[in-house]
Each structure stands twice: as C-alpha cells, then as structure tokens.
GROMACS .gro file of N, CA and C in nm:
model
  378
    1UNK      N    1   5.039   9.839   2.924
    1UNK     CA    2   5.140   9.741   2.960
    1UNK      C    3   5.077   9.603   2.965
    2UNK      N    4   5.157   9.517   2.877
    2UNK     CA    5   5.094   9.405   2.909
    2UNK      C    6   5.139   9.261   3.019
    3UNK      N    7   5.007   9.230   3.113
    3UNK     CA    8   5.097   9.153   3.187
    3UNK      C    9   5.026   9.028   3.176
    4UNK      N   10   5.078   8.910   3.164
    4UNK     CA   11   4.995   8.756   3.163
    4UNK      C   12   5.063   8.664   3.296
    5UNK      N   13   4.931   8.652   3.358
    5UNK     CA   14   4.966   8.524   3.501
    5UNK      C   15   4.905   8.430   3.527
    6UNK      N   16   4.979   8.313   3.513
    6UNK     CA   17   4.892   8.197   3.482
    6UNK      C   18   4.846   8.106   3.626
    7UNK      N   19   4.799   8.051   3.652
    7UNK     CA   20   4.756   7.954   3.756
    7UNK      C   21   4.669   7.804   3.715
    8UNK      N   22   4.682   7.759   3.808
    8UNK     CA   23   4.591   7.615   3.787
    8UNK      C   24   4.719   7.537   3.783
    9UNK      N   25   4.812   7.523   3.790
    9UNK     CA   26   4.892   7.444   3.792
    9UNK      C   27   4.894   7.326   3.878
   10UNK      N   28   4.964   7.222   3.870
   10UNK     CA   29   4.969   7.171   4.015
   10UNK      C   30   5.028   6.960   3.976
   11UNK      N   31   5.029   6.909   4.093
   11UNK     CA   32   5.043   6.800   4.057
   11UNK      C   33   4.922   6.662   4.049
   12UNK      N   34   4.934   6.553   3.945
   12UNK     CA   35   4.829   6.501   3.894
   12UNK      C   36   4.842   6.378   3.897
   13UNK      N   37   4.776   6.273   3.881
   13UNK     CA   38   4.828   6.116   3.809
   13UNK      C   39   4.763   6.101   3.705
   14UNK      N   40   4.842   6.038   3.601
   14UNK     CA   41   4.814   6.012   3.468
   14UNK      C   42   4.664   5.986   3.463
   15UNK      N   43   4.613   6.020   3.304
   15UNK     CA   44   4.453   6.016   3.319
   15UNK      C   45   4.387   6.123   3.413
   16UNK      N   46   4.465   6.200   3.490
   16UNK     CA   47   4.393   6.281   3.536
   16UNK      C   48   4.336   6.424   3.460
   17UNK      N   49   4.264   6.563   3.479
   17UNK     CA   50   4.259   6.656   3.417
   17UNK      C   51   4.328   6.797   3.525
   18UNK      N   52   4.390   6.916   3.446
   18UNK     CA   53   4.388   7.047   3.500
   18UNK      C   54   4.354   7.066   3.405
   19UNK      N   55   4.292   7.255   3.485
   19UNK     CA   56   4.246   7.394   3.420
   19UNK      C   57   4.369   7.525   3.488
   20UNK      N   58   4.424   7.499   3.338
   20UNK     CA   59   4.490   7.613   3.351
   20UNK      C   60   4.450   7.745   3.295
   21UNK      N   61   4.473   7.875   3.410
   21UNK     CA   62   4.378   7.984   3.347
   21UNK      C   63   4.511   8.120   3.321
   22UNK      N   64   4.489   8.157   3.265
   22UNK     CA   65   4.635   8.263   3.223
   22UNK      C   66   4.510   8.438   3.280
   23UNK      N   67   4.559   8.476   3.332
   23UNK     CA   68   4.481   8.640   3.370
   23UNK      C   69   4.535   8.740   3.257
   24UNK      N   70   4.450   8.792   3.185
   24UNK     CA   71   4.561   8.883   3.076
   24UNK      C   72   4.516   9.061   3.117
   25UNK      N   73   4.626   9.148   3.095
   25UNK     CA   74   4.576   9.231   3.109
   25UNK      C   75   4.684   9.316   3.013
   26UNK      N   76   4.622   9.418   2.944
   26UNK     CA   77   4.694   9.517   2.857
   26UNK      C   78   4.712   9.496   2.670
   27UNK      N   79   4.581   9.364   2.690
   27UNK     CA   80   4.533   9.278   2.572
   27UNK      C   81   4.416   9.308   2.522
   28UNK      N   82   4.389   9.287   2.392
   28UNK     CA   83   4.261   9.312   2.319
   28UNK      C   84   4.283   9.218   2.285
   29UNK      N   85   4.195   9.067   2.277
   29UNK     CA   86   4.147   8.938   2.233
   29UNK      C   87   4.136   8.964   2.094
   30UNK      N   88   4.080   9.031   2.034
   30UNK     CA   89   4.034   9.085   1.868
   30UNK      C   90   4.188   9.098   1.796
   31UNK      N   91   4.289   9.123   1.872
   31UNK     CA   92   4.340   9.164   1.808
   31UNK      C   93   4.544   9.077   1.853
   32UNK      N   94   4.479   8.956   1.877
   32UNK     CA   95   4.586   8.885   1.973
   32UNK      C   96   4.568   8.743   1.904
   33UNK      N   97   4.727   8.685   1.970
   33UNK     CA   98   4.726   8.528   1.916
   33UNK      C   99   4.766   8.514   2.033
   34UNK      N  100   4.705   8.417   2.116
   34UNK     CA  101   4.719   8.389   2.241
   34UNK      C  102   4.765   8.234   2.220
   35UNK      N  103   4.863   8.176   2.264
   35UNK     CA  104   4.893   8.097   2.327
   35UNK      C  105   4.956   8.011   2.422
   36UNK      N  106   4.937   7.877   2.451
   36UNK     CA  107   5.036   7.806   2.546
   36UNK      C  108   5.158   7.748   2.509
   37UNK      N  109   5.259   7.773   2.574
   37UNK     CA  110   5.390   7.706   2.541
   37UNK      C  111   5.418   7.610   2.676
   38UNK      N  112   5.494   7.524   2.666
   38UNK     CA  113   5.577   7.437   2.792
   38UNK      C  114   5.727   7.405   2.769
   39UNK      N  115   5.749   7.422   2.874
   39UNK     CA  116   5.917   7.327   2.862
   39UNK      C  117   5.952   7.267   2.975
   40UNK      N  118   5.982   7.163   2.916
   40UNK     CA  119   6.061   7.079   3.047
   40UNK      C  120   6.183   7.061   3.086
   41UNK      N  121   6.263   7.035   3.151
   41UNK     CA  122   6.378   7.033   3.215
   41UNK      C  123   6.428   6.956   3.112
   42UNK      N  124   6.585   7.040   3.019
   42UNK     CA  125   6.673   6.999   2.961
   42UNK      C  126   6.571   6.999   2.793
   43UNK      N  127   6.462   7.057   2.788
   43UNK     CA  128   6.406   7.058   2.648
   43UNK      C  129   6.398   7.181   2.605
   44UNK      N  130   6.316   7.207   2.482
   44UNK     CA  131   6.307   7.341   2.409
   44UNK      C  132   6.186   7.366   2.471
   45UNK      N  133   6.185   7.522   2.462
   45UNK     CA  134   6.016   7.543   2.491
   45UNK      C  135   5.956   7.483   2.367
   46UNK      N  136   5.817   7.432   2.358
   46UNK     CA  137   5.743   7.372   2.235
   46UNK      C  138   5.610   7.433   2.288
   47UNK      N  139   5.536   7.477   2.135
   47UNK     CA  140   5.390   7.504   2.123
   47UNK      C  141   5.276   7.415   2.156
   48UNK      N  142   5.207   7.471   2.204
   48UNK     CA  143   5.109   7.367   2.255
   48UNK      C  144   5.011   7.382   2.206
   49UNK      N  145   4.921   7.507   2.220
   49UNK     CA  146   4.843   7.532   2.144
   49UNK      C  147   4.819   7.706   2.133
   50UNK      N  148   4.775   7.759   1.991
   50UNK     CA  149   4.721   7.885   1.994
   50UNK      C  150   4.586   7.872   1.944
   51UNK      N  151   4.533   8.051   1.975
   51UNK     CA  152   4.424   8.076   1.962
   51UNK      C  153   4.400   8.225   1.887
   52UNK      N  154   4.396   8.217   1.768
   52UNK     CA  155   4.340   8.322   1.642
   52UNK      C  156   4.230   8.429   1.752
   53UNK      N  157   4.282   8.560   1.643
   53UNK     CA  158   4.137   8.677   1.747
   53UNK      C  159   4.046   8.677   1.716
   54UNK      N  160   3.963   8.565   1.634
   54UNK     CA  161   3.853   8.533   1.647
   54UNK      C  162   3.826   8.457   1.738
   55UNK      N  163   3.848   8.443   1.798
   55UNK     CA  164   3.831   8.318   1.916
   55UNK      C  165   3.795   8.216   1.897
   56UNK      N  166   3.819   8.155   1.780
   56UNK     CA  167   3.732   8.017   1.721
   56UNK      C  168   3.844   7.966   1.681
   57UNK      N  169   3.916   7.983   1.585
   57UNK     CA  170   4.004   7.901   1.506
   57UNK      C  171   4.192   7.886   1.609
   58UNK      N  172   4.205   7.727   1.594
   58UNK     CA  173   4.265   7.710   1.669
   58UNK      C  174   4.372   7.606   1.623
   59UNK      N  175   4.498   7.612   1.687
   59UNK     CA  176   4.613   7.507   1.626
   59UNK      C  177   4.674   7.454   1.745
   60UNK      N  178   4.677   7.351   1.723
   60UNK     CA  179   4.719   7.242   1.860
   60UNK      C  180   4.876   7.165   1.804
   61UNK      N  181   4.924   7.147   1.928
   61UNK     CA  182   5.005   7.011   1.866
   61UNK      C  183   5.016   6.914   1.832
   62UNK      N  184   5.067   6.796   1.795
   62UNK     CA  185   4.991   6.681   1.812
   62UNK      C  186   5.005   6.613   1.878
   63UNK      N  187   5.085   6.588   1.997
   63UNK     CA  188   5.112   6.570   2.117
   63UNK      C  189   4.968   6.588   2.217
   64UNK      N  190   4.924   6.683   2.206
   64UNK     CA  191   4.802   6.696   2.251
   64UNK      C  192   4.602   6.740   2.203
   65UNK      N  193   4.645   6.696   2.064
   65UNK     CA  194   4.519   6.715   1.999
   65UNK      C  195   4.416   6.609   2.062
   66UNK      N  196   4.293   6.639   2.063
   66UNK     CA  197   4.195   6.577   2.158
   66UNK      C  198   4.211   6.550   2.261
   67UNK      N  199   4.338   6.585   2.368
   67UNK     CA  200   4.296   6.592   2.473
   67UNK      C  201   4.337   6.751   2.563
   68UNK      N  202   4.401   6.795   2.505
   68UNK     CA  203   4.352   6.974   2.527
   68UNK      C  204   4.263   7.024   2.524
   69UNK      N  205   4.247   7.179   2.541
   69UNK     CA  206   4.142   7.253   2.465
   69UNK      C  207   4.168   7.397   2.534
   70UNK      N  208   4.203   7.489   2.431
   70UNK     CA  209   4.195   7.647   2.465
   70UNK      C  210   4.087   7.701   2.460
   71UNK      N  211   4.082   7.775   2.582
   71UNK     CA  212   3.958   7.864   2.536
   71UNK      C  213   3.977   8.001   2.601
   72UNK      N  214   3.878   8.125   2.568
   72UNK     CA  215   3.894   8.270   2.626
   72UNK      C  216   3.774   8.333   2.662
   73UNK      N  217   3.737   8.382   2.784
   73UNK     CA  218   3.670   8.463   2.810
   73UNK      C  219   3.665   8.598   2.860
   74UNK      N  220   3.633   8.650   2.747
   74UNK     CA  221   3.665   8.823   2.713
   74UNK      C  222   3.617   8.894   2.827
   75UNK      N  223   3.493   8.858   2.899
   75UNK     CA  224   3.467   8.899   3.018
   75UNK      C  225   3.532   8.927   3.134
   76UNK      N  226   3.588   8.805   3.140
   76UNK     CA  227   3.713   8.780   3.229
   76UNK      C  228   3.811   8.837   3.216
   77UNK      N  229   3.853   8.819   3.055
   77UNK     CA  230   4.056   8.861   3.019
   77UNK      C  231   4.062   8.781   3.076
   78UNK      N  232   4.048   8.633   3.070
   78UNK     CA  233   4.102   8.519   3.052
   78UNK      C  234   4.143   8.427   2.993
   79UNK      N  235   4.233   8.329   2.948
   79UNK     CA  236   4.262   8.245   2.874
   79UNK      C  237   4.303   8.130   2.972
   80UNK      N  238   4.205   8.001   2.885
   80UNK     CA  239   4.181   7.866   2.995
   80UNK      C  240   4.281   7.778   2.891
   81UNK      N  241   4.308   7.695   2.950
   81UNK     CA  242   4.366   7.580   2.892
   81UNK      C  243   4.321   7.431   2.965
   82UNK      N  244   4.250   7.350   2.914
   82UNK     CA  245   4.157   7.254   2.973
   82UNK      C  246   4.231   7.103   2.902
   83UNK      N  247   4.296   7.062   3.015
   83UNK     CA  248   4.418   6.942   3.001
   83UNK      C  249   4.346   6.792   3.074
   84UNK      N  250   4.324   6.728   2.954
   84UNK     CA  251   4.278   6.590   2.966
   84UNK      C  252   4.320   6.483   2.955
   85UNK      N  253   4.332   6.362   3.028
   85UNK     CA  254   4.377   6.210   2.967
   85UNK      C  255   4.539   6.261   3.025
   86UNK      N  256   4.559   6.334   3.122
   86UNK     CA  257   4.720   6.361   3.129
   86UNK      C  258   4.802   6.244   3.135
   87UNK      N  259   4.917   6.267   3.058
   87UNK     CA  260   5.035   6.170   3.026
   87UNK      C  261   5.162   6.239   3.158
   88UNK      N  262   5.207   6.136   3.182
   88UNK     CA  263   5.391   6.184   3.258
   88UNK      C  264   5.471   6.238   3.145
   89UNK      N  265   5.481   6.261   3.042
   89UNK     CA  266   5.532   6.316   2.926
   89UNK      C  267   5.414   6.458   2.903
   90UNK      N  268   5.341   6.510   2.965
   90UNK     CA  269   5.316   6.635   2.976
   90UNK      C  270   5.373   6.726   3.063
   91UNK      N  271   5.438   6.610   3.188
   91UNK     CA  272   5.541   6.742   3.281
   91UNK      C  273   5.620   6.838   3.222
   92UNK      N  274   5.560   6.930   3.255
   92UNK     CA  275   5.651   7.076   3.226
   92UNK      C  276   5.607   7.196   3.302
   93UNK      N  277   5.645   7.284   3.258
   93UNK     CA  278   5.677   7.446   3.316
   93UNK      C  279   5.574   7.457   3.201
   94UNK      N  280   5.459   7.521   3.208
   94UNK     CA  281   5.337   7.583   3.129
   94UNK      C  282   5.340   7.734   3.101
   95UNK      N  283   5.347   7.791   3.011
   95UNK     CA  284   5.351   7.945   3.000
   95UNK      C  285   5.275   7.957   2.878
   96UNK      N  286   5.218   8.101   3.000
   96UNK     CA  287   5.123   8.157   2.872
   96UNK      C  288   5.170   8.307   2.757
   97UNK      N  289   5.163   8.344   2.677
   97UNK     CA  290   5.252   8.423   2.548
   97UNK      C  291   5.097   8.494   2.454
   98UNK      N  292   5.106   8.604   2.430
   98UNK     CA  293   5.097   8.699   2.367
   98UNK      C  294   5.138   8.760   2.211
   99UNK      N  295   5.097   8.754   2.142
   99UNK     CA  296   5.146   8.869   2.026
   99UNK      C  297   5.049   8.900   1.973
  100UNK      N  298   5.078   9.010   1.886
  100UNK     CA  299   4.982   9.084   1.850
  100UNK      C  300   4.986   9.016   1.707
  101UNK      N  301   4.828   8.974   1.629
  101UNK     CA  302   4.800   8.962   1.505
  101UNK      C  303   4.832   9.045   1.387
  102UNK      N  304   4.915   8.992   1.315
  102UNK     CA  305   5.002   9.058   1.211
  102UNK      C  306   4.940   8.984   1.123
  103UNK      N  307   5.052   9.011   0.959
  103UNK     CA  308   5.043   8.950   0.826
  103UNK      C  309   5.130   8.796   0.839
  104UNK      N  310   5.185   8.809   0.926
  104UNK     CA  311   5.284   8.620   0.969
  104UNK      C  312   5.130   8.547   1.063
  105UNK      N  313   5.071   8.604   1.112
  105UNK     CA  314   4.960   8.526   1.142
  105UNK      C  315   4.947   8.440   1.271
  106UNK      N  316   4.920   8.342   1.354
  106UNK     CA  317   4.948   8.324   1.452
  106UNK      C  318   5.034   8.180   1.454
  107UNK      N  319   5.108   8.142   1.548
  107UNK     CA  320   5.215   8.018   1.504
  107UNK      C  321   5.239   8.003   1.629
  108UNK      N  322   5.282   7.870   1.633
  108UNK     CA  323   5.400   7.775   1.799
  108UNK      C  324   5.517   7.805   1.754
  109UNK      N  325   5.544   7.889   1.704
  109UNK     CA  326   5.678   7.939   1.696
  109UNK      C  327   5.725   8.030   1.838
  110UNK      N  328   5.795   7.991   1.949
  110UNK     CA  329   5.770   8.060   2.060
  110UNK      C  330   5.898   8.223   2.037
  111UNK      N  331   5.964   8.197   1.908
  111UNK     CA  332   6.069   8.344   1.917
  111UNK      C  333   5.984   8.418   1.879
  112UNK      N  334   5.843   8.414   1.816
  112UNK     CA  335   5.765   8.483   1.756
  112UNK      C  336   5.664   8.554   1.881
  113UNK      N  337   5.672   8.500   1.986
  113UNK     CA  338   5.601   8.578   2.094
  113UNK      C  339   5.718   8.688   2.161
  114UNK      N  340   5.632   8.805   2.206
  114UNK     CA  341   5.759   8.890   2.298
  114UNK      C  342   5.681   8.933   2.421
  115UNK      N  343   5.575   8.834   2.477
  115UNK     CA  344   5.486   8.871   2.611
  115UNK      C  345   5.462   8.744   2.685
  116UNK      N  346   5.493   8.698   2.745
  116UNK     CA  347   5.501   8.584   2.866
  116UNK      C  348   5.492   8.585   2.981
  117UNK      N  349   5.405   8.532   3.060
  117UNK     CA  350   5.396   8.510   3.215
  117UNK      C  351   5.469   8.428   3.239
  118UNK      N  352   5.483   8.360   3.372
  118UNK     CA  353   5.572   8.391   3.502
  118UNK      C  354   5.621   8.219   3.432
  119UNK      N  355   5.503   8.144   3.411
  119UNK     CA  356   5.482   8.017   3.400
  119UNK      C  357   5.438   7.941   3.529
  120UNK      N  358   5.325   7.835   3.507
  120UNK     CA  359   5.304   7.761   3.615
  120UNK      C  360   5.362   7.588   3.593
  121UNK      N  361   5.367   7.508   3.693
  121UNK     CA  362   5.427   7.394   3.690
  121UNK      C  363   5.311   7.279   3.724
  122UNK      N  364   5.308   7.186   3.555
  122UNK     CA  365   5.256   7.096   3.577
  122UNK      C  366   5.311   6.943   3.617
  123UNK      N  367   5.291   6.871   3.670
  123UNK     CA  368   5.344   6.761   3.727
  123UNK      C  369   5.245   6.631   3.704
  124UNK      N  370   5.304   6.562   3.618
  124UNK     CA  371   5.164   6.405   3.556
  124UNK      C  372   5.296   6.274   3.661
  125UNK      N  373   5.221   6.253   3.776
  125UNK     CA  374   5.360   6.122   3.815
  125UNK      C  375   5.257   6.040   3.891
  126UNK      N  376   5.244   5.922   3.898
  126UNK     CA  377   5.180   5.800   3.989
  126UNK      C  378   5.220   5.776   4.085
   0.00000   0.00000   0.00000
C-alpha cells in the first residue's frame, strides 16, 4: 500500500527558504516518478517539479527553475523539496504524488499521478 506524507511546511517572508520532506512508503525509488504538485486557492493544481528513477534526471517548472531543487534519499524513503528565493506567488497547498515508471515516462501532468499525500501549506507573505 502506498502512502506519501509530507511536512516542512509552514509560513515564510519572501527571499526566505523551506525544506519540504514527503515520507514515502509502499514505493521503490527505481521504479517511480516522484513528484511535487501545488495549488492555490481558486487555481489548477500545477507541476512543480519531478524526479525520474534514476534519481538524477529531473524536470522543473519554470516558475521555479533555480530556485527549487528535488531530491531523494533511499535510505530514508524520502523525498525533499528544497525551496529558495521564496516569492508570495509560491503560496500554495504543496503535495507530494507518485506513479509508477511506464512507456509515457514521467510528466507535471497531475491526472497522470493516482498516489498523493495529505498536502502541506506553504505561506510566502511580509
């Protein structure tokens, strides 16, 4: 069974950083596209970033390229999400998503995930 629960959430002022950490369990990393989604009040959920089961190769948005960064430690069954330079246009509901590596490959397509935690709530306000 698979279950994902995320934490690190919390509230920030712009320019500030969180570490958001997702707990995975009922996952094989090798064999997973792990990523982050958000949505904010009155928006779509949107991709933020995934992470290929190699654990190396990675697709961001561009909303947040260079100042994100996913990462996983298999030790753990964890998946980090390391949020930099935060904007007030990053507030959202953060969730972390699951699927298993197929021939469609991994994508921010969020109908394409069918495993999601609870979501945690980030807050960028001065």
């Amino acid at each position: 069974q698979v279950q994902l629960v995320e934490s690190g959430g919390g509230s920030v002022q712009p320019g500030g950083s969180l570490r958001l950490s997702c707990a995975v369990s009922g996952v094989t990393f090798s064999s997973a596209c792990m990523a982050w989604f958000r949505q904010a009040p009155g928006k779509a959920r949107e991709g933020v970033v995934v992470i290929k089961p190699d654990g190396v190769t990675t697709y961001y948005a561009d909303s947040v390229k260079g100042r994100f960064t996913i990462s996983q430690d298999k030790a753990k069954n964890t998946v980090y999400l390391q949020m930099d330079s935060l904007k007030p246009e990053d507030t959202a509901m953060y969730y972390c998503a699951f699927r298993l590596y197929d021939w469609v490959g991994c994508s921010l397509i969020a109908t394409s995930y069918n495993n999601w935690g609870q979501g945690t709530q980030v807050t960028v306000s001065s």
